[in-house]
PDB file of C-alpha atoms in Angstrom:
ATOM      1  CA  MET A 583      -0.335  -0.010  -0.448  1.00  0.00           C
ATOM      2  CA  GLU A 584       1.681   3.474  -1.071  1.00  0.00           C
ATOM      3  CA  GLY A 585       0.392   6.779   0.249  1.00  0.00           C
ATOM      4  CA  PRO A 586       1.738  10.230   0.981  1.00  0.00           C
ATOM      5  CA  THR A 587       4.920  10.469   2.143  1.00  0.00           C
ATOM      6  CA  PRO A 588       3.858  12.893   5.410  1.00  0.00           C
ATOM      7  CA  VAL A 589       1.062   8.973   6.575  1.00  0.00           C
ATOM      8  CA  SER A 590       3.817   7.205   5.541  1.00  0.00           C
ATOM      9  CA  ALA A 591       5.679   8.390   8.933  1.00  0.00           C
ATOM     10  CA  LEU A 592       3.376   8.368  10.844  1.00  0.00           C
ATOM     11  CA  LEU A 593       2.492   4.494   9.853  1.00  0.00           C
ATOM     12  CA  HIS A 594       5.432   3.328   9.910  1.00  0.00           C
ATOM     13  CA  ARG A 595       7.018   4.884  12.874  1.00  0.00           C
ATOM     14  CA  SER A 596       4.267   4.734  15.713  1.00  0.00           C
ATOM     15  CA  THR A 597       0.358   3.295  14.855  1.00  0.00           C
ATOM     16  CA  MET A 598      -0.920   1.226  11.867  1.00  0.00           C
ATOM     17  CA  VAL A 599       2.377  -1.613  11.355  1.00  0.00           C
ATOM     18  CA  VAL A 600       3.792  -1.506  14.920  1.00  0.00           C
ATOM     19  CA  ALA A 601       0.194  -2.198  16.516  1.00  0.00           C
ATOM     20  CA  GLY A 602       1.203  -6.641  15.955  1.00  0.00           C
ATOM     21  CA  ILE A 603       3.883  -6.099  17.808  1.00  0.00           C
ATOM     22  CA  PHE A 604       2.414  -3.975  20.140  1.00  0.00           C
ATOM     23  CA  LEU A 605      -0.166  -6.372  20.456  1.00  0.00           C
ATOM     24  CA  LEU A 606       2.585  -9.543  20.604  1.00  0.00           C
ATOM     25  CA  ILE A 607       4.481  -7.566  23.596  1.00  0.00           C
ATOM     26  CA  ARG A 608       0.889  -7.354  25.809  1.00  0.00           C
ATOM     27  CA  VAL A 609       0.422 -10.506  25.596  1.00  0.00           C
ATOM     28  CA  THR A 610       3.655 -12.163  25.986  1.00  0.00           C
ATOM     29  CA  LYS A 611       3.159 -11.190  29.535  1.00  0.00           C
ATOM     30  CA  LYS A 612      -0.732 -13.015  30.154  1.00  0.00           C
ATOM     31  CA  ILE A 613       1.098 -15.701  27.756  1.00  0.00           C
ATOM     32  CA  VAL A 614       4.734 -17.429  28.023  1.00  0.00           C
ATOM     33  CA  THR A 615       5.066 -20.950  26.340  1.00  0.00           C
ATOM     34  CA  GLU A 616       7.963 -22.573  24.699  1.00  0.00           C
ATOM     35  CA  LYS A 617       5.999 -22.789  22.697  1.00  0.00           C
ATOM     36  CA  PHE A 618       4.949 -19.581  21.455  1.00  0.00           C
ATOM     37  CA  LEU A 619       8.808 -17.970  23.251  1.00  0.00           C
ATOM     38  CA  LEU A 620       9.858 -21.291  19.412  1.00  0.00           C
ATOM     39  CA  ILE A 621       7.907 -19.293  16.983  1.00  0.00           C
ATOM     40  CA  CYS A 622       8.119 -16.030  17.539  1.00  0.00           C
ATOM     41  CA  SER A 623      11.454 -16.443  17.355  1.00  0.00           C
ATOM     42  CA  ILE A 624      11.601 -18.236  14.115  1.00  0.00           C
ATOM     43  CA  LEU A 625       9.423 -15.799  12.446  1.00  0.00           C
ATOM     44  CA  GLY A 626      11.030 -12.869  13.095  1.00  0.00           C
ATOM     45  CA  SER A 627      15.263 -14.020  12.171  1.00  0.00           C
ATOM     46  CA  ILE A 628      12.856 -15.157   8.410  1.00  0.00           C
ATOM     47  CA  THR A 629      11.056 -12.184   8.045  1.00  0.00           C
ATOM     48  CA  ALA A 630      14.263  -9.769   9.122  1.00  0.00           C
ATOM     49  CA  ILE A 631      15.952 -11.417   6.564  1.00  0.00           C
ATOM     50  CA  PHE A 632      13.442 -12.289   4.007  1.00  0.00           C
ATOM     51  CA  ALA A 633      12.576  -7.555   4.376  1.00  0.00           C
ATOM     52  CA  ALA A 634      16.165  -6.870   3.688  1.00  0.00           C
ATOM     53  CA  THR A 635      16.941  -8.838   1.250  1.00  0.00           C
ATOM     54  CA  SER A 636      13.692  -7.437  -0.418  1.00  0.00           C
ATOM     55  CA  ALA A 637      15.288  -4.009  -0.524  1.00  0.00           C
ATOM     56  CA  PHE A 638      18.747  -4.900  -0.938  1.00  0.00           C
ATOM     57  CA  LEU A 639      17.024  -5.589  -4.567  1.00  0.00           C
ATOM     58  CA  GLN A 640      14.970  -2.281  -3.963  1.00  0.00           C
ATOM     59  CA  HIS A 641      14.972   0.652  -6.816  1.00  0.00           C
ATOM     60  CA  ASP A 642      12.905   3.128  -5.363  1.00  0.00           C
ATOM     61  CA  LEU A 643      13.752   5.286  -2.318  1.00  0.00           C
ATOM     62  CA  LYS A 644      10.399   4.377  -0.865  1.00  0.00           C
ATOM     63  CA  LYS A 645      10.627   1.352  -1.039  1.00  0.00           C
ATOM     64  CA  ILE A 646      14.205   0.009   0.267  1.00  0.00           C
ATOM     65  CA  ILE A 647      12.951   2.091   3.414  1.00  0.00           C
ATOM     66  CA  ALA A 648       9.722   0.259   3.627  1.00  0.00           C
ATOM     67  CA  TYR A 649      11.227  -3.055   3.720  1.00  0.00           C
ATOM     68  CA  SER A 650      13.767  -1.753   5.841  1.00  0.00           C
ATOM     69  CA  THR A 651      10.129  -1.059   8.567  1.00  0.00           C
ATOM     70  CA  THR A 652       9.521  -4.984   7.699  1.00  0.00           C
ATOM     71  CA  SER A 653      13.219  -5.760   8.783  1.00  0.00           C
ATOM     72  CA  GLN A 654      12.988  -3.992  11.827  1.00  0.00           C
ATOM     73  CA  LEU A 655      10.157  -5.497  13.185  1.00  0.00           C
ATOM     74  CA  GLY A 656      11.601  -8.524  12.017  1.00  0.00           C
ATOM     75  CA  LEU A 657      13.629  -7.989  14.353  1.00  0.00           C
ATOM     76  CA  MET A 658      11.005  -6.977  17.147  1.00  0.00           C
ATOM     77  CA  VAL A 659       9.066  -9.865  16.712  1.00  0.00           C
ATOM     78  CA  LEU A 660      12.361 -11.926  17.268  1.00  0.00           C
ATOM     79  CA  ALA A 661      13.207  -9.618  20.325  1.00  0.00           C
ATOM     80  CA  ILE A 662       9.461 -10.724  21.706  1.00  0.00           C
ATOM     81  CA  GLY A 663      10.347 -14.697  21.236  1.00  0.00           C
ATOM     82  CA  LEU A 664      13.729 -14.011  23.463  1.00  0.00           C
ATOM     83  CA  GLY A 665      10.945 -13.120  25.924  1.00  0.00           C
ATOM     84  CA  ASN A 666      12.010  -9.766  26.497  1.00  0.00           C
ATOM     85  CA  PRO A 667       8.940  -8.108  25.645  1.00  0.00           C
ATOM     86  CA  ASN A 668      10.184  -4.705  26.824  1.00  0.00           C
ATOM     87  CA  ILE A 669      13.744  -4.747  24.423  1.00  0.00           C
ATOM     88  CA  ALA A 670      10.645  -4.653  21.532  1.00  0.00           C
ATOM     89  CA  LEU A 671       9.738  -2.307  22.939  1.00  0.00           C
ATOM     90  CA  PHE A 672      12.191   0.300  23.449  1.00  0.00           C
ATOM     91  CA  HIS A 673      13.101  -0.894  19.316  1.00  0.00           C
ATOM     92  CA  ILE A 674       9.866   0.697  18.666  1.00  0.00           C
ATOM     93  CA  CYS A 675      10.789   3.777  19.837  1.00  0.00           C
ATOM     94  CA  THR A 676      14.671   4.243  18.994  1.00  0.00           C
ATOM     95  CA  HIS A 677      13.310   3.157  15.719  1.00  0.00           C
ATOM     96  CA  ALA A 678      10.637   5.562  15.882  1.00  0.00           C
ATOM     97  CA  PHE A 679      12.936   8.989  15.475  1.00  0.00           C
ATOM     98  CA  PHE A 680      14.905   7.511  12.958  1.00  0.00           C
ATOM     99  CA  LYS A 681      12.363   5.463  10.636  1.00  0.00           C
ATOM    100  CA  ALA A 682      10.468   8.825  10.125  1.00  0.00           C
ATOM    101  CA  MET A 683      13.195  11.324   9.671  1.00  0.00           C
ATOM    102  CA  LEU A 684      13.770   9.154   6.715  1.00  0.00           C
ATOM    103  CA  PHE A 685      10.489   9.059   5.216  1.00  0.00           C
ATOM    104  CA  LEU A 686      10.434  13.150   5.258  1.00  0.00           C
ATOM    105  CA  CYS A 687      14.426  12.703   3.518  1.00  0.00           C
ATOM    106  CA  SER A 688      13.210  11.018   1.040  1.00  0.00           C
ATOM    107  CA  GLY A 689       9.635  12.828   0.486  1.00  0.00           C
ATOM    108  CA  ARG A 690      12.043  15.649   0.325  1.00  0.00           C
ATOM    109  CA  ILE A 691      13.665  14.745  -2.198  1.00  0.00           C
ATOM    110  CA  ILE A 692      11.001  13.063  -3.979  1.00  0.00           C
ATOM    111  CA  HIS A 693       9.212  16.092  -4.326  1.00  0.00           C
ATOM    112  CA  ARG A 694      12.819  18.067  -4.817  1.00  0.00           C
ATOM    113  CA  TYR A 695      13.324  16.129  -8.614  1.00  0.00           C
ATOM    114  CA  LYS A 696       9.584  15.658  -9.823  1.00  0.00           C
ATOM    115  CA  ASN A 697       8.874  12.771  -8.217  1.00  0.00           C
ATOM    116  CA  GLU A 698      10.958  10.551  -9.387  1.00  0.00           C
ATOM    117  CA  GLN A 699      11.479   8.235  -6.357  1.00  0.00           C
ATOM    118  CA  ASP A 700      14.143   5.648  -8.700  1.00  0.00           C
ATOM    119  CA  LEU A 701      18.261   6.013  -6.919  1.00  0.00           C
ATOM    120  CA  ARG A 702      19.855   5.506 -10.359  1.00  0.00           C
ATOM    121  CA  LYS A 703      18.080   8.542 -12.125  1.00  0.00           C
ATOM    122  CA  ILE A 704      18.812  10.742  -8.799  1.00  0.00           C
ATOM    123  CA  PRO A 705      22.051  12.846  -9.210  1.00  0.00           C
ATOM    124  CA  LYS A 706      23.685  13.609  -6.123  1.00  0.00           C
ATOM    125  CA  ILE A 707      21.174  15.386  -3.664  1.00  0.00           C
ATOM    126  CA  LYS A 708      24.506  16.734  -1.004  1.00  0.00           C
ATOM    127  CA  LEU A 709      24.650  19.693  -3.932  1.00  0.00           C
ATOM    128  CA  THR A 710      20.928  19.857  -3.701  1.00  0.00           C
ATOM    129  CA  LEU A 711      19.218  19.284  -0.936  1.00  0.00           C
ATOM    130  CA  PRO A 712      22.473  19.350   1.854  1.00  0.00           C
ATOM    131  CA  ILE A 713      20.065  19.612   4.887  1.00  0.00           C
ATOM    132  CA  THR A 714      18.282  16.107   3.866  1.00  0.00           C
ATOM    133  CA  SER A 715      20.916  14.515   2.087  1.00  0.00           C
ATOM    134  CA  SER A 716      22.703  15.524   6.003  1.00  0.00           C
ATOM    135  CA  CYS A 717      19.211  14.463   7.256  1.00  0.00           C
ATOM    136  CA  LEU A 718      19.703  10.709   4.850  1.00  0.00           C
ATOM    137  CA  PHE A 719      22.895   9.898   6.104  1.00  0.00           C
ATOM    138  CA  LEU A 720      22.517  10.318   8.793  1.00  0.00           C
ATOM    139  CA  GLY A 721      19.283   8.498   9.396  1.00  0.00           C
ATOM    140  CA  ARG A 722      20.429   5.929   7.207  1.00  0.00           C
ATOM    141  CA  MET A 723      23.611   5.368   9.655  1.00  0.00           C
ATOM    142  CA  ALA A 724      20.812   5.340  12.983  1.00  0.00           C
ATOM    143  CA  LEU A 725      19.484   2.356  10.795  1.00  0.00           C
ATOM    144  CA  MET A 726      22.774   0.291  10.958  1.00  0.00           C
ATOM    145  CA  GLY A 727      23.333   1.283  14.210  1.00  0.00           C
ATOM    146  CA  ILE A 728      26.648   2.777  14.563  1.00  0.00           C
ATOM    147  CA  PRO A 729      26.989   3.295  17.857  1.00  0.00           C
ATOM    148  CA  PHE A 730      25.965   6.173  19.825  1.00  0.00           C
ATOM    149  CA  LEU A 731      23.187   6.544  17.343  1.00  0.00           C
ATOM    150  CA  ARG A 732      20.396   5.570  18.318  1.00  0.00           C
ATOM    151  CA  GLY A 733      19.168   2.714  16.571  1.00  0.00           C
ATOM    152  CA  TYR A 734      22.503   1.079  18.393  1.00  0.00           C
ATOM    153  CA  PHE A 735      21.427   0.828  22.135  1.00  0.00           C
ATOM    154  CA  SER A 736      18.297  -1.262  21.466  1.00  0.00           C
ATOM    155  CA  LYS A 737      20.081  -3.757  18.337  1.00  0.00           C
ATOM    156  CA  ASP A 738      22.910  -4.085  20.604  1.00  0.00           C
ATOM    157  CA  LEU A 739      20.421  -5.450  23.605  1.00  0.00           C
ATOM    158  CA  ILE A 740      18.445  -7.390  20.462  1.00  0.00           C
ATOM    159  CA  LEU A 741      21.807  -9.415  20.059  1.00  0.00           C
ATOM    160  CA  GLU A 742      22.986  -9.735  22.928  1.00  0.00           C
ATOM    161  CA  SER A 743      19.851 -11.466  24.375  1.00  0.00           C
ATOM    162  CA  ILE A 744      20.364 -13.225  22.045  1.00  0.00           C
ATOM    163  CA  SER A 745      23.672 -14.693  23.476  1.00  0.00           C
ATOM    164  CA  GLU A 746      22.609 -15.607  26.184  1.00  0.00           C
ATOM    165  CA  THR A 747      21.089 -19.080  25.950  1.00  0.00           C
ATOM    166  CA  PRO A 748      23.726 -21.221  23.605  1.00  0.00           C
ATOM    167  CA  ARG A 749      20.117 -22.487  22.168  1.00  0.00           C
ATOM    168  CA  ASN A 750      19.552 -20.070  20.522  1.00  0.00           C
ATOM    169  CA  LEU A 751      22.762 -19.999  17.254  1.00  0.00           C
ATOM    170  CA  LEU A 752      20.547 -21.065  15.406  1.00  0.00           C
ATOM    171  CA  VAL A 753      18.775 -17.104  15.405  1.00  0.00           C
ATOM    172  CA  PHE A 754      21.688 -15.214  16.261  1.00  0.00           C
ATOM    173  CA  PHE A 755      23.696 -16.199  12.746  1.00  0.00           C
ATOM    174  CA  LEU A 756      19.529 -15.194  11.191  1.00  0.00           C
ATOM    175  CA  ALA A 757      19.388 -11.913  12.875  1.00  0.00           C
ATOM    176  CA  SER A 758      23.362 -10.958  12.617  1.00  0.00           C
ATOM    177  CA  LEU A 759      22.595 -11.910   8.888  1.00  0.00           C
ATOM    178  CA  ALA A 760      19.929  -9.460   8.728  1.00  0.00           C
ATOM    179  CA  THR A 761      21.472  -6.847  10.364  1.00  0.00           C
ATOM    180  CA  LEU A 762      25.026  -7.508   7.707  1.00  0.00           C
ATOM    181  CA  LEU A 763      22.106  -7.694   4.946  1.00  0.00           C
ATOM    182  CA  THR A 764      21.012  -3.876   7.219  1.00  0.00           C
ATOM    183  CA  ALA A 765      24.230  -2.082   6.904  1.00  0.00           C
ATOM    184  CA  ALA A 766      24.688  -3.809   2.986  1.00  0.00           C
ATOM    185  CA  TYR A 767      21.529  -1.841   1.369  1.00  0.00           C
ATOM    186  CA  SER A 768      21.563   1.244   3.818  1.00  0.00           C
ATOM    187  CA  LEU A 769      24.968   1.858   2.497  1.00  0.00           C
ATOM    188  CA  ARG A 770      23.872   0.846  -1.432  1.00  0.00           C
ATOM    189  CA  ILE A 771      21.362   4.216  -0.842  1.00  0.00           C
ATOM    190  CA  ILE A 772      24.115   6.385   0.793  1.00  0.00           C
ATOM    191  CA  THR A 773      26.687   5.038  -2.395  1.00  0.00           C
ATOM    192  CA  LEU A 774      23.533   5.854  -5.048  1.00  0.00           C
ATOM    193  CA  CYS A 775      22.613   9.669  -3.231  1.00  0.00           C
ATOM    194  CA  PHE A 776      26.024  10.619  -3.008  1.00  0.00           C
ATOM    195  CA  ILE A 777      28.739   9.171  -4.850  1.00  0.00           C
ATOM    196  CA  LYS A 778      27.709   7.934  -7.746  1.00  0.00           C
ATOM    197  CA  LYS A 779      27.055   9.481 -11.294  1.00  0.00           C
ATOM    198  CA  THR A 780      23.313  10.105 -13.855  1.00  0.00           C
ATOM    199  CA  SER A 781      23.391  11.274 -16.381  1.00  0.00           C
ATOM    200  CA  GLN A 782      20.801  14.226 -15.557  1.00  0.00           C
ATOM    201  CA  THR A 783      21.513  17.752 -13.746  1.00  0.00           C
ATOM    202  CA  PRO A 784      20.229  18.875 -10.677  1.00  0.00           C
ATOM    203  CA  LEU A 785      17.276  20.763 -10.459  1.00  0.00           C
ATOM    204  CA  ASN A 786      17.465  24.354  -8.890  1.00  0.00           C
ATOM    205  CA  PRO A 787      21.175  23.702  -7.079  1.00  0.00           C
ATOM    206  CA  THR A 788      21.685  27.037  -5.945  1.00  0.00           C
ATOM    207  CA  LYS A 789      19.040  26.631  -4.046  1.00  0.00           C
ATOM    208  CA  GLU A 790      18.008  25.419  -0.563  1.00  0.00           C
ATOM    209  CA  GLU A 791      15.777  24.151   0.839  1.00  0.00           C
ATOM    210  CA  ASN A 792      12.112  25.460   2.804  1.00  0.00           C
ATOM    211  CA  LEU A 793      13.180  25.671   6.584  1.00  0.00           C
ATOM    212  CA  LYS A 794       9.768  24.788   7.877  1.00  0.00           C
ATOM    213  CA  LEU A 795       9.842  21.659   5.748  1.00  0.00           C
ATOM    214  CA  THR A 796      12.954  20.523   7.540  1.00  0.00           C
ATOM    215  CA  SER A 797      12.775  21.230  10.228  1.00  0.00           C
ATOM    216  CA  SER A 798      10.275  19.066  11.758  1.00  0.00           C
ATOM    217  CA  ILE A 799      13.572  16.729   9.867  1.00  0.00           C
ATOM    218  CA  LEU A 800      15.806  18.013  11.998  1.00  0.00           C
ATOM    219  CA  ARG A 801      14.456  18.020  14.983  1.00  0.00           C
ATOM    220  CA  LEU A 802      13.948  13.953  14.564  1.00  0.00           C
ATOM    221  CA  ALA A 803      17.634  14.205  13.297  1.00  0.00           C
ATOM    222  CA  ILE A 804      18.536  16.277  16.444  1.00  0.00           C
ATOM    223  CA  GLY A 805      16.385  12.563  18.507  1.00  0.00           C
ATOM    224  CA  SER A 806      18.184  10.197  16.264  1.00  0.00           C
ATOM    225  CA  ILE A 807      21.869  11.128  17.688  1.00  0.00           C
ATOM    226  CA  ILE A 808      20.967  11.883  21.545  1.00  0.00           C
ATOM    227  CA  ILE A 809      18.181   9.796  22.335  1.00  0.00           C
ATOM    228  CA  GLY A 810      19.028   6.625  23.546  1.00  0.00           C
TER     229      GLY A 810
END
């Protein structure tokens, strides 16, 4: 389901997309069985792998961010399957900041380049949208789990909780592979948006974007750095 970028930022941040995860967190407090936790851990790790692989093969900017949301939802379900619903809730809160920022940045880029979403056709955005491109880079770093950014604290807790029990070695391998794939498609976005040259010329390269449009992105960027 596709929609306007501000709506996507709201849905993927804190409402419809994570509603099922929040329901699982509430159910886990009442129903805690080995079979239930095992199913959650397996489904979560498979979902994370599948979504991360799908994001790596996409060229549409919004689809890559949407698939990355699905991958992070898989990690949240995995945390629930490990018997740590509080860590899953913490990852929901940390994920909300930089994912909303990424969607707003993608909307700003798409609007600037006349509804173009294909990364292969977008020239170097750092020349035309320096503030948006900086926030996009920061969001990808937080999603990769770079230390001391917001995404690092919750993702590190999930991987640490897996490694505490030897019986979860397979789940640990799948979760680690999903995390590596997250870093791979994040670096792919950075390469296509910042480094790779295209045959198109930038649109209005001398003008910076309106501060009214970037103020919300800047506030989310500050939250992605200092809150965690």
